[in-house]
Every structure is written in C-alpha cells, then in structure tokens.
mmCIF file of C-alpha atoms and ligand atoms in Angstrom:
data_model
loop_
_atom_site.group_PDB
_atom_site.id
_atom_site.type_symbol
_atom_site.label_atom_id
_atom_site.label_comp_id
_atom_site.label_asym_id
_atom_site.label_seq_id
_atom_site.Cartn_x
_atom_site.Cartn_y
_atom_site.Cartn_z
ATOM 1 C CA MET A 1 137.639 48.830 92.075
ATOM 2 C CA ALA A 2 136.332 50.928 94.960
ATOM 3 C CA CYS A 3 138.251 54.136 95.434
ATOM 4 C CA LYS A 4 139.020 56.540 98.228
ATOM 5 C CA VAL A 5 137.408 59.904 97.700
ATOM 6 C CA TYR A 6 138.759 63.177 99.039
ATOM 7 C CA ILE A 7 136.139 65.485 100.559
ATOM 8 C CA ASP A 8 137.285 68.662 102.265
ATOM 9 C CA GLY A 9 140.600 67.329 103.460
ATOM 10 C CA THR A 10 139.594 63.765 104.419
ATOM 11 C CA PHE A 11 139.668 60.554 102.379
ATOM 12 C CA TYR A 12 136.533 58.387 102.586
ATOM 13 C CA ASP A 13 135.774 54.926 101.240
ATOM 14 C CA GLU A 14 133.698 55.246 98.080
ATOM 15 C CA SER A 15 130.579 53.948 99.872
ATOM 16 C CA GLU A 16 131.030 56.531 102.646
ATOM 17 C CA ALA A 17 131.865 59.465 100.354
ATOM 18 C CA LYS A 18 128.750 61.612 100.675
ATOM 19 C CA VAL A 19 127.709 65.234 100.339
ATOM 20 C CA SER A 20 124.727 67.059 101.806
ATOM 21 C CA VAL A 21 121.446 67.123 99.890
ATOM 22 C CA PHE A 22 121.506 70.865 100.650
ATOM 23 C CA ASP A 23 124.741 71.371 98.716
ATOM 24 C CA HIS A 24 124.021 73.910 95.979
ATOM 25 C CA GLY A 25 126.183 71.870 93.631
ATOM 26 C CA LEU A 26 123.386 69.289 93.749
ATOM 27 C CA LEU A 27 120.451 71.672 94.102
ATOM 28 C CA TYR A 28 121.458 74.142 91.373
ATOM 29 C CA GLY A 29 124.557 72.877 89.592
ATOM 30 C CA ASP A 30 126.311 75.691 91.412
ATOM 31 C CA GLY A 31 129.967 74.814 91.186
ATOM 32 C CA VAL A 32 132.866 74.066 88.877
ATOM 33 C CA PHE A 33 134.808 70.953 87.979
ATOM 34 C CA GLU A 34 137.797 69.578 86.122
ATOM 35 C CA GLY A 35 138.632 66.312 84.426
ATOM 36 C CA ILE A 36 142.363 65.725 84.762
ATOM 37 C CA ARG A 37 144.608 62.855 83.725
ATOM 38 C CA ALA A 38 147.683 61.488 85.388
ATOM 39 C CA TYR A 39 150.239 59.601 83.325
ATOM 40 C CA ASN A 40 152.930 57.550 85.050
ATOM 41 C CA GLY A 41 152.455 59.279 88.395
ATOM 42 C CA LYS A 42 152.513 62.815 86.982
ATOM 43 C CA VAL A 43 149.416 65.009 86.872
ATOM 44 C CA PHE A 44 149.235 66.028 83.203
ATOM 45 C CA LEU A 45 148.810 69.760 82.489
ATOM 46 C CA CYS A 46 148.390 70.194 86.242
ATOM 47 C CA GLN A 47 148.910 73.952 86.357
ATOM 48 C CA GLU A 48 146.590 74.533 83.406
ATOM 49 C CA HIS A 49 143.727 72.622 85.042
ATOM 50 C CA ILE A 50 144.276 74.270 88.412
ATOM 51 C CA ASP A 51 144.399 77.732 86.832
ATOM 52 C CA ARG A 52 141.188 77.019 84.901
ATOM 53 C CA ILE A 53 139.191 75.869 87.919
ATOM 54 C CA TYR A 54 140.324 78.869 89.967
ATOM 55 C CA GLU A 55 139.374 81.204 87.102
ATOM 56 C CA GLY A 56 135.971 79.530 86.696
ATOM 57 C CA ALA A 57 135.375 79.640 90.457
ATOM 58 C CA ASN A 58 136.301 83.312 90.465
ATOM 59 C CA TYR A 59 133.811 83.962 87.626
ATOM 60 C CA ILE A 60 130.988 82.521 89.737
ATOM 61 C CA CYS A 61 132.326 84.122 92.934
ATOM 62 C CA ILE A 62 133.400 80.961 94.699
ATOM 63 C CA ASN A 63 136.492 81.463 96.799
ATOM 64 C CA ILE A 64 138.241 78.079 96.791
ATOM 65 C CA PRO A 65 139.350 77.563 100.407
ATOM 66 C CA MET A 66 142.876 76.372 99.606
ATOM 67 C CA THR A 67 145.860 77.701 97.684
ATOM 68 C CA LYS A 68 146.780 76.424 94.219
ATOM 69 C CA LYS A 69 149.839 74.720 95.723
ATOM 70 C CA GLU A 70 147.648 72.944 98.296
ATOM 71 C CA MET A 71 145.301 71.924 95.481
ATOM 72 C CA GLU A 72 148.198 70.384 93.583
ATOM 73 C CA LYS A 73 149.238 68.495 96.726
ATOM 74 C CA ALA A 74 145.664 67.249 97.200
ATOM 75 C CA LEU A 75 145.589 65.904 93.618
ATOM 76 C CA TYR A 76 148.817 63.991 94.212
ATOM 77 C CA ALA A 77 147.515 62.780 97.575
ATOM 78 C CA ALA A 78 144.423 61.392 95.823
ATOM 79 C CA LEU A 79 146.645 59.463 93.422
ATOM 80 C CA LYS A 80 148.771 58.121 96.273
ATOM 81 C CA GLU A 81 145.792 57.184 98.439
ATOM 82 C CA ASN A 82 144.414 55.113 95.550
ATOM 83 C CA GLY A 83 147.779 53.644 94.512
ATOM 84 C CA LEU A 84 147.336 55.031 90.991
ATOM 85 C CA LYS A 85 149.938 56.135 88.467
ATOM 86 C CA ASP A 86 147.666 56.396 85.446
ATOM 87 C CA ALA A 87 144.306 57.880 86.331
ATOM 88 C CA TYR A 88 141.424 60.096 85.435
ATOM 89 C CA ILE A 89 140.857 62.562 88.260
ATOM 90 C CA ARG A 90 137.589 64.396 88.767
ATOM 91 C CA LEU A 91 138.017 67.575 90.794
ATOM 92 C CA ILE A 92 134.813 69.284 91.911
ATOM 93 C CA VAL A 93 134.296 72.513 93.803
ATOM 94 C CA THR A 94 130.703 73.110 94.896
ATOM 95 C CA ARG A 95 129.132 76.210 96.408
ATOM 96 C CA GLY A 96 128.628 74.154 99.559
ATOM 97 C CA THR A 97 125.721 73.580 101.898
ATOM 98 C CA GLY A 98 123.010 76.238 102.024
ATOM 99 C CA CYS A 99 119.239 76.668 102.144
ATOM 100 C CA LEU A 100 116.469 75.772 99.739
ATOM 101 C CA GLY A 101 116.782 79.023 97.871
ATOM 102 C CA LEU A 102 119.132 80.273 95.165
ATOM 103 C CA ASN A 103 121.019 82.702 97.413
ATOM 104 C CA PRO A 104 124.630 81.523 97.149
ATOM 105 C CA PHE A 105 125.762 83.863 99.893
ATOM 106 C CA LYS A 106 123.918 81.782 102.477
ATOM 107 C CA CYS A 107 126.171 78.819 101.710
ATOM 108 C CA VAL A 108 128.736 78.485 104.422
ATOM 109 C CA LYS A 109 131.825 77.066 102.752
ATOM 110 C CA PRO A 110 132.654 75.630 99.310
ATOM 111 C CA SER A 111 133.320 71.886 99.232
ATOM 112 C CA ILE A 112 136.251 70.308 97.441
ATOM 113 C CA ILE A 113 135.893 66.764 96.154
ATOM 114 C CA ILE A 114 138.550 64.699 94.378
ATOM 115 C CA ILE A 115 137.816 61.324 92.804
ATOM 116 C CA ALA A 116 140.844 59.519 91.380
ATOM 117 C CA SER A 117 139.668 56.708 89.146
ATOM 118 C CA SER A 118 139.680 55.810 85.445
ATOM 119 C CA ILE A 119 137.549 56.570 82.414
ATOM 120 C CA GLU A 120 136.883 55.025 79.018
ATOM 121 C CA LEU A 121 135.009 57.518 76.889
ATOM 122 C CA TYR A 122 134.987 55.660 73.579
ATOM 123 C CA PRO A 123 135.466 51.977 72.709
ATOM 124 C CA PRO A 124 139.203 51.341 72.052
ATOM 125 C CA GLU A 125 138.635 50.194 68.432
ATOM 126 C CA LEU A 126 137.240 53.623 67.526
ATOM 127 C CA TYR A 127 140.690 55.100 68.182
ATOM 128 C CA GLU A 128 141.848 53.038 65.159
ATOM 129 C CA GLN A 129 138.760 53.506 62.982
ATOM 130 C CA GLY A 130 137.708 57.048 63.836
ATOM 131 C CA LEU A 131 134.358 58.322 65.070
ATOM 132 C CA SER A 132 131.157 59.057 63.173
ATOM 133 C CA ILE A 133 129.535 62.135 64.630
ATOM 134 C CA ILE A 134 126.619 64.464 63.949
ATOM 135 C CA THR A 135 125.933 68.151 64.304
ATOM 136 C CA SER A 136 123.360 68.636 67.011
ATOM 137 C CA ALA A 137 120.121 70.579 66.848
ATOM 138 C CA VAL A 138 120.995 71.785 70.359
ATOM 139 C CA PRO A 139 122.987 75.019 70.093
ATOM 140 C CA ALA A 140 125.962 75.702 72.345
ATOM 141 C CA VAL A 141 125.208 77.811 75.413
ATOM 142 C CA ASN A 142 125.355 81.484 74.543
ATOM 143 C CA PRO A 143 128.524 82.922 76.134
ATOM 144 C CA GLU A 144 126.575 86.017 77.089
ATOM 145 C CA ALA A 145 124.370 83.818 79.298
ATOM 146 C CA LEU A 146 126.867 81.446 80.886
ATOM 147 C CA ASN A 147 130.265 81.511 79.251
ATOM 148 C CA PRO A 148 131.278 77.921 78.339
ATOM 149 C CA ARG A 149 134.824 78.878 79.367
ATOM 150 C CA VAL A 150 133.540 78.216 82.879
ATOM 151 C CA LYS A 151 133.558 74.455 83.345
ATOM 152 C CA SER A 152 130.491 74.625 85.537
ATOM 153 C CA LEU A 153 128.430 71.813 87.024
ATOM 154 C CA ASN A 154 125.680 72.836 84.559
ATOM 155 C CA TYR A 155 126.140 70.399 81.676
ATOM 156 C CA LEU A 156 122.484 69.819 80.769
ATOM 157 C CA ASN A 157 122.818 71.558 77.425
ATOM 158 C CA ASN A 158 125.692 69.280 76.479
ATOM 159 C CA ILE A 159 123.800 66.269 77.819
ATOM 160 C CA LEU A 160 120.846 67.082 75.538
ATOM 161 C CA ALA A 161 123.208 67.150 72.564
ATOM 162 C CA LYS A 162 124.930 63.964 73.764
ATOM 163 C CA MET A 163 121.538 62.221 73.965
ATOM 164 C CA GLU A 164 120.802 63.281 70.426
ATOM 165 C CA ALA A 165 124.075 61.680 69.320
ATOM 166 C CA LEU A 166 123.465 58.472 71.280
ATOM 167 C CA ASN A 167 119.890 58.221 69.959
ATOM 168 C CA ALA A 168 121.342 58.472 66.453
ATOM 169 C CA GLY A 169 123.801 55.656 67.271
ATOM 170 C CA MET A 170 126.846 57.914 67.616
ATOM 171 C CA PHE A 171 129.067 58.897 70.500
ATOM 172 C CA GLU A 172 129.533 62.615 69.941
ATOM 173 C CA ALA A 173 127.738 65.650 68.586
ATOM 174 C CA ILE A 174 129.010 69.010 67.395
ATOM 175 C CA MET A 175 127.249 72.050 68.798
ATOM 176 C CA LEU A 176 126.998 75.236 66.738
ATOM 177 C CA ASN A 177 126.844 78.666 68.348
ATOM 178 C CA SER A 178 124.079 81.225 67.858
ATOM 179 C CA GLN A 179 125.871 82.551 64.742
ATOM 180 C CA GLY A 180 125.801 79.076 63.229
ATOM 181 C CA ASN A 181 129.557 78.681 63.579
ATOM 182 C CA VAL A 182 131.107 75.543 64.984
ATOM 183 C CA ALA A 183 131.671 75.729 68.743
ATOM 184 C CA GLU A 184 132.675 72.352 70.162
ATOM 185 C CA CYS A 185 131.454 68.849 70.918
ATOM 186 C CA THR A 186 129.609 67.862 74.090
ATOM 187 C CA GLY A 187 132.776 66.877 75.937
ATOM 188 C CA ASP A 188 135.599 67.610 73.490
ATOM 189 C CA ASN A 189 137.054 70.394 71.372
ATOM 190 C CA ILE A 190 137.076 69.963 67.599
ATOM 191 C CA PHE A 191 139.832 70.423 65.010
ATOM 192 C CA ILE A 192 139.909 70.059 61.249
ATOM 193 C CA VAL A 193 142.817 69.757 58.839
ATOM 194 C CA LYS A 194 142.528 71.432 55.418
ATOM 195 C CA ASN A 195 145.383 71.578 52.905
ATOM 196 C CA GLY A 196 147.923 70.896 55.648
ATOM 197 C CA VAL A 197 146.583 73.611 57.983
ATOM 198 C CA VAL A 198 145.220 72.629 61.397
ATOM 199 C CA LYS A 199 142.161 74.705 62.349
ATOM 200 C CA THR A 200 140.026 74.966 65.468
ATOM 201 C CA PRO A 201 137.354 77.459 66.572
ATOM 202 C CA PRO A 202 138.564 80.437 68.625
ATOM 203 C CA VAL A 203 137.605 80.823 72.292
ATOM 204 C CA THR A 204 135.256 83.634 71.191
ATOM 205 C CA ALA A 205 133.128 81.021 69.386
ATOM 206 C CA GLY A 206 131.857 80.117 72.883
ATOM 207 C CA ILE A 207 133.829 77.041 73.887
ATOM 208 C CA LEU A 208 135.592 75.566 76.843
ATOM 209 C CA GLU A 209 139.227 76.518 76.318
ATOM 210 C CA GLY A 210 140.394 72.929 76.477
ATOM 211 C CA CYS A 211 143.712 72.157 78.106
ATOM 212 C CA THR A 212 144.264 69.404 75.526
ATOM 213 C CA ARG A 213 143.295 71.846 72.747
ATOM 214 C CA ASN A 214 145.837 74.387 73.947
ATOM 215 C CA ALA A 215 148.536 71.744 74.364
ATOM 216 C CA LEU A 216 147.853 70.497 70.827
ATOM 217 C CA LEU A 217 148.015 74.006 69.343
ATOM 218 C CA LYS A 218 151.362 74.527 71.055
ATOM 219 C CA LEU A 219 152.688 71.157 69.857
ATOM 220 C CA ALA A 220 151.690 72.033 66.282
ATOM 221 C CA LYS A 221 153.215 75.510 66.426
ATOM 222 C CA ASP A 222 156.470 74.228 67.980
ATOM 223 C CA ALA A 223 156.713 71.624 65.198
ATOM 224 C CA GLY A 224 156.166 74.262 62.495
ATOM 225 C CA ILE A 225 152.758 72.861 61.534
ATOM 226 C CA PRO A 226 150.458 75.746 60.558
ATOM 227 C CA ALA A 227 147.672 75.991 63.134
ATOM 228 C CA GLN A 228 144.883 78.550 63.250
ATOM 229 C CA GLU A 229 142.106 79.507 65.629
ATOM 230 C CA VAL A 230 139.401 80.509 63.150
ATOM 231 C CA ASN A 231 135.637 80.373 62.915
ATOM 232 C CA LEU A 232 134.446 77.285 61.083
ATOM 233 C CA GLN A 233 131.113 76.593 59.473
ATOM 234 C CA ARG A 234 129.424 73.308 58.810
ATOM 235 C CA TYR A 235 130.693 73.609 55.226
ATOM 236 C CA ASP A 236 134.283 73.590 56.520
ATOM 237 C CA LEU A 237 133.613 70.388 58.431
ATOM 238 C CA TYR A 238 132.193 68.574 55.423
ATOM 239 C CA ALA A 239 134.996 69.827 53.165
ATOM 240 C CA ALA A 240 137.773 68.975 55.664
ATOM 241 C CA ASP A 241 140.555 66.551 54.756
ATOM 242 C CA GLU A 242 140.681 65.366 58.373
ATOM 243 C CA CYS A 243 138.940 66.017 61.642
ATOM 244 C CA PHE A 244 139.750 65.080 65.219
ATOM 245 C CA LEU A 245 138.545 65.767 68.745
ATOM 246 C CA THR A 246 140.590 66.586 71.827
ATOM 247 C CA GLY A 247 139.762 66.303 75.497
ATOM 248 C CA THR A 248 141.259 65.062 78.717
ATOM 249 C CA ALA A 249 139.104 61.933 78.754
ATOM 250 C CA ALA A 250 139.038 61.436 74.956
ATOM 251 C CA GLU A 251 142.724 62.399 74.521
ATOM 252 C CA LEU A 252 142.892 62.709 70.716
ATOM 253 C CA ILE A 253 140.500 60.772 68.489
ATOM 254 C CA ALA A 254 139.935 60.959 64.734
ATOM 255 C CA VAL A 255 136.536 61.748 63.231
ATOM 256 C CA THR A 256 135.972 60.078 59.877
ATOM 257 C CA LYS A 257 132.307 60.840 59.230
ATOM 258 C CA ILE A 258 130.173 63.914 59.980
ATOM 259 C CA ASP A 259 126.421 63.934 59.294
ATOM 260 C CA GLY A 260 126.877 61.013 56.910
ATOM 261 C CA ARG A 261 129.677 62.714 54.887
ATOM 262 C CA ILE A 262 132.888 60.703 54.774
ATOM 263 C CA LEU A 263 136.029 62.763 55.356
ATOM 264 C CA GLY A 264 139.076 62.084 53.177
ATOM 265 C CA ASP A 265 139.435 58.360 52.575
ATOM 266 C CA GLY A 266 137.316 57.517 55.616
ATOM 267 C CA LYS A 267 140.307 56.616 57.791
ATOM 268 C CA PRO A 268 142.205 58.626 60.415
ATOM 269 C CA GLY A 269 144.386 60.949 58.311
ATOM 270 C CA PRO A 270 148.183 61.421 58.340
ATOM 271 C CA MET A 271 148.144 64.749 60.208
ATOM 272 C CA THR A 272 145.826 63.333 62.878
ATOM 273 C CA ARG A 273 148.124 60.333 63.331
ATOM 274 C CA LYS A 274 151.203 62.570 63.471
ATOM 275 C CA LEU A 275 149.627 64.838 66.104
ATOM 276 C CA LEU A 276 148.466 61.809 68.092
ATOM 277 C CA GLY A 277 152.062 60.565 68.165
ATOM 278 C CA MET A 278 153.262 63.964 69.352
ATOM 279 C CA PHE A 279 150.529 64.072 71.990
ATOM 280 C CA ARG A 280 151.457 60.601 73.258
ATOM 281 C CA ASP A 281 155.095 61.701 73.548
ATOM 282 C CA LEU A 282 154.008 64.752 75.543
ATOM 283 C CA THR A 283 152.133 62.574 78.048
ATOM 284 C CA LYS A 284 155.347 60.615 78.635
ATOM 285 C CA LYS A 285 157.443 63.702 79.502
HETATM 286 N N1 PMP B 301 134.679 71.034 75.689
HETATM 287 C C1 PMP B 301 133.860 70.550 76.650
HETATM 288 C C2 PMP B 301 132.447 70.969 76.647
HETATM 289 C C3 PMP B 301 134.364 69.659 77.609
HETATM 290 O O1 PMP B 301 133.556 69.177 78.576
HETATM 291 C C4 PMP B 301 135.716 69.253 77.544
HETATM 292 C C5 PMP B 301 136.250 68.248 78.516
HETATM 293 N N2 PMP B 301 136.569 68.792 79.737
HETATM 294 C C6 PMP B 301 136.528 69.797 76.545
HETATM 295 C C7 PMP B 301 135.973 70.686 75.635
HETATM 296 C C8 PMP B 301 137.987 69.461 76.467
HETATM 297 O O2 PMP B 301 138.696 70.140 77.466
HETATM 298 P P1 PMP B 301 140.020 69.544 78.106
HETATM 299 O O3 PMP B 301 140.972 69.290 76.985
HETATM 300 O O4 PMP B 301 140.510 70.590 79.025
HETATM 301 O O5 PMP B 301 139.645 68.299 78.808
#
C-alpha cells in the first residue's frame, strides 16, 4: 500500500516523496537513521530511539532542526497520516543538500524524513524453527574509525556481510571485531544462553547499542534472570545452549545453527521462548 512520507514538515504521496541528488545522505551516506516500531498506536521505546538518533547526529555534527518533543510528535503524525497502529517507522536525518565535495559545512540544512510502513525481515516460520546463521569473513567496523554506536547511513560493511550470508543460503551473519570477539549481526544484536546465564557482547565490542538489546537486558534483570554484558568468542557461540538475535525489525528470533553447529537440541530453547514471551508482553504495555 502506498504511504505518505514526511519530508521536512510536509507529507507527500510515496510517488512524490523525493530528495535532492545533491543531498549528502545520498552522495556520501552522510546522515543517521532509526528503525522504530509502533505497537497498537504507541511508538515502542520512543525516547530511546529519539535519544539515540540525537546522540548519533551530535557525533557527526548534525544539528537536528527540531526538538526531541517535536520529533516525537512527527513520528505520531506519520502514524496518523498513514492510518497505522502497528508499523515499522524509518526515521532518517541527512546532512542535507550541498555541493559535489565532501565539505559538510556547505550543506544548508539537515533533512528529516519519516516513512511509516511495515517490514518483514525473516519468513514467519523461522520464528518457530529458529535461524541458521554464519560468522562472516567481513569484520565489524572498527569503532576507532566509525563507531558502530552511530546508526549512520553507511551500512556497506554490514551489507557485505549480509550478502555473504545470503550467498550461503542464510539470512544473517555474525561479524567479529578486530580482536576476534563477537560484535553483532548485520542488522541485529546477538545473545547466547549458557548454563542459565544470558550473555551479550558489551558496547565496547563495537556494536550498535540496540534499543531491543537494552530492553531485553532490563527485562531479564527485573525478572531475576542472570544477564551479563561480556566479550564472547566464536567458541562461546558454538558451545552455547541457546542463541537469539534482537532488533527492532527482527524483534526476538532464535538461532539454532551457527556455522553448521547445531545448538542445544536444534530448536528454540526454553530461555529464548521465555524472553520472547516477556518481550511480547512489553510491546503490549
Ligand atoms: N545492530 C545493527 C547493526 C542494527 O542495524 C540493528 C538494527 N537497528 C541492531 C543491532 C538492533 O538495534 P535495535 O534493537 O535498536 O533495532
């Protein structure tokens, strides 16, 4: 279904929603974005996503030309304009229109784009069966170059890893950091469960600090489930009892095979199912 797209304060029909070819978001991937879900008319983890995009924009010296409160209103307006209660919202802030040169300071004004639509990342049956994934030969971006905490419009590294997965007949790939520790997947954070303890790489491993990841860690802690942010190696993945991925688009999905090694009994494990139930409840609040 065609949607109405918000660009700099105005809603346009999808076919009329256009940006300049001189926008540095297009020319250089100079910008930041968010993937956000709405459940039953409520923007899920709204503040967390808004805080993250403002932090990322600040890191790359983009001054978003609206307040956080106005941003929240714009997200709700995009839902309303499209008559959506359950949605996947793509929020994009680009450097704006400039010249054919890198200089960001020649760009006049950042552009804000909001697309309220839907997304299906993985086939529904894989939420029952679990995913088979691989570790990628493409390392995660070194945080000293461009910190992956910034959800920038530069996703080529992740796309290379995603292609490797798809070429191998899988939907996701795990990227390791330059130390050889587990960082994250191309569009999701990764968790394992070992002896009843839930573990996920720390932010210092060079990851996007996922809103779903953080919500899950809080859910686990509040429920008295031991949860740790610790460095993981490939060994830990293969030896895990359970594994699952989190992300706004993916929500929470079990991983049952990594690099050909079957985890546990090859089915989504009890802790993964328990956390999925808790996550679903949270989306209904
Ligand atoms: N890592 C990467 C590289 C991602 O693109 C995403 C999806 N935005 C995530 C992790 C998960 O983050 P979130 O839970 O905030 O969607």
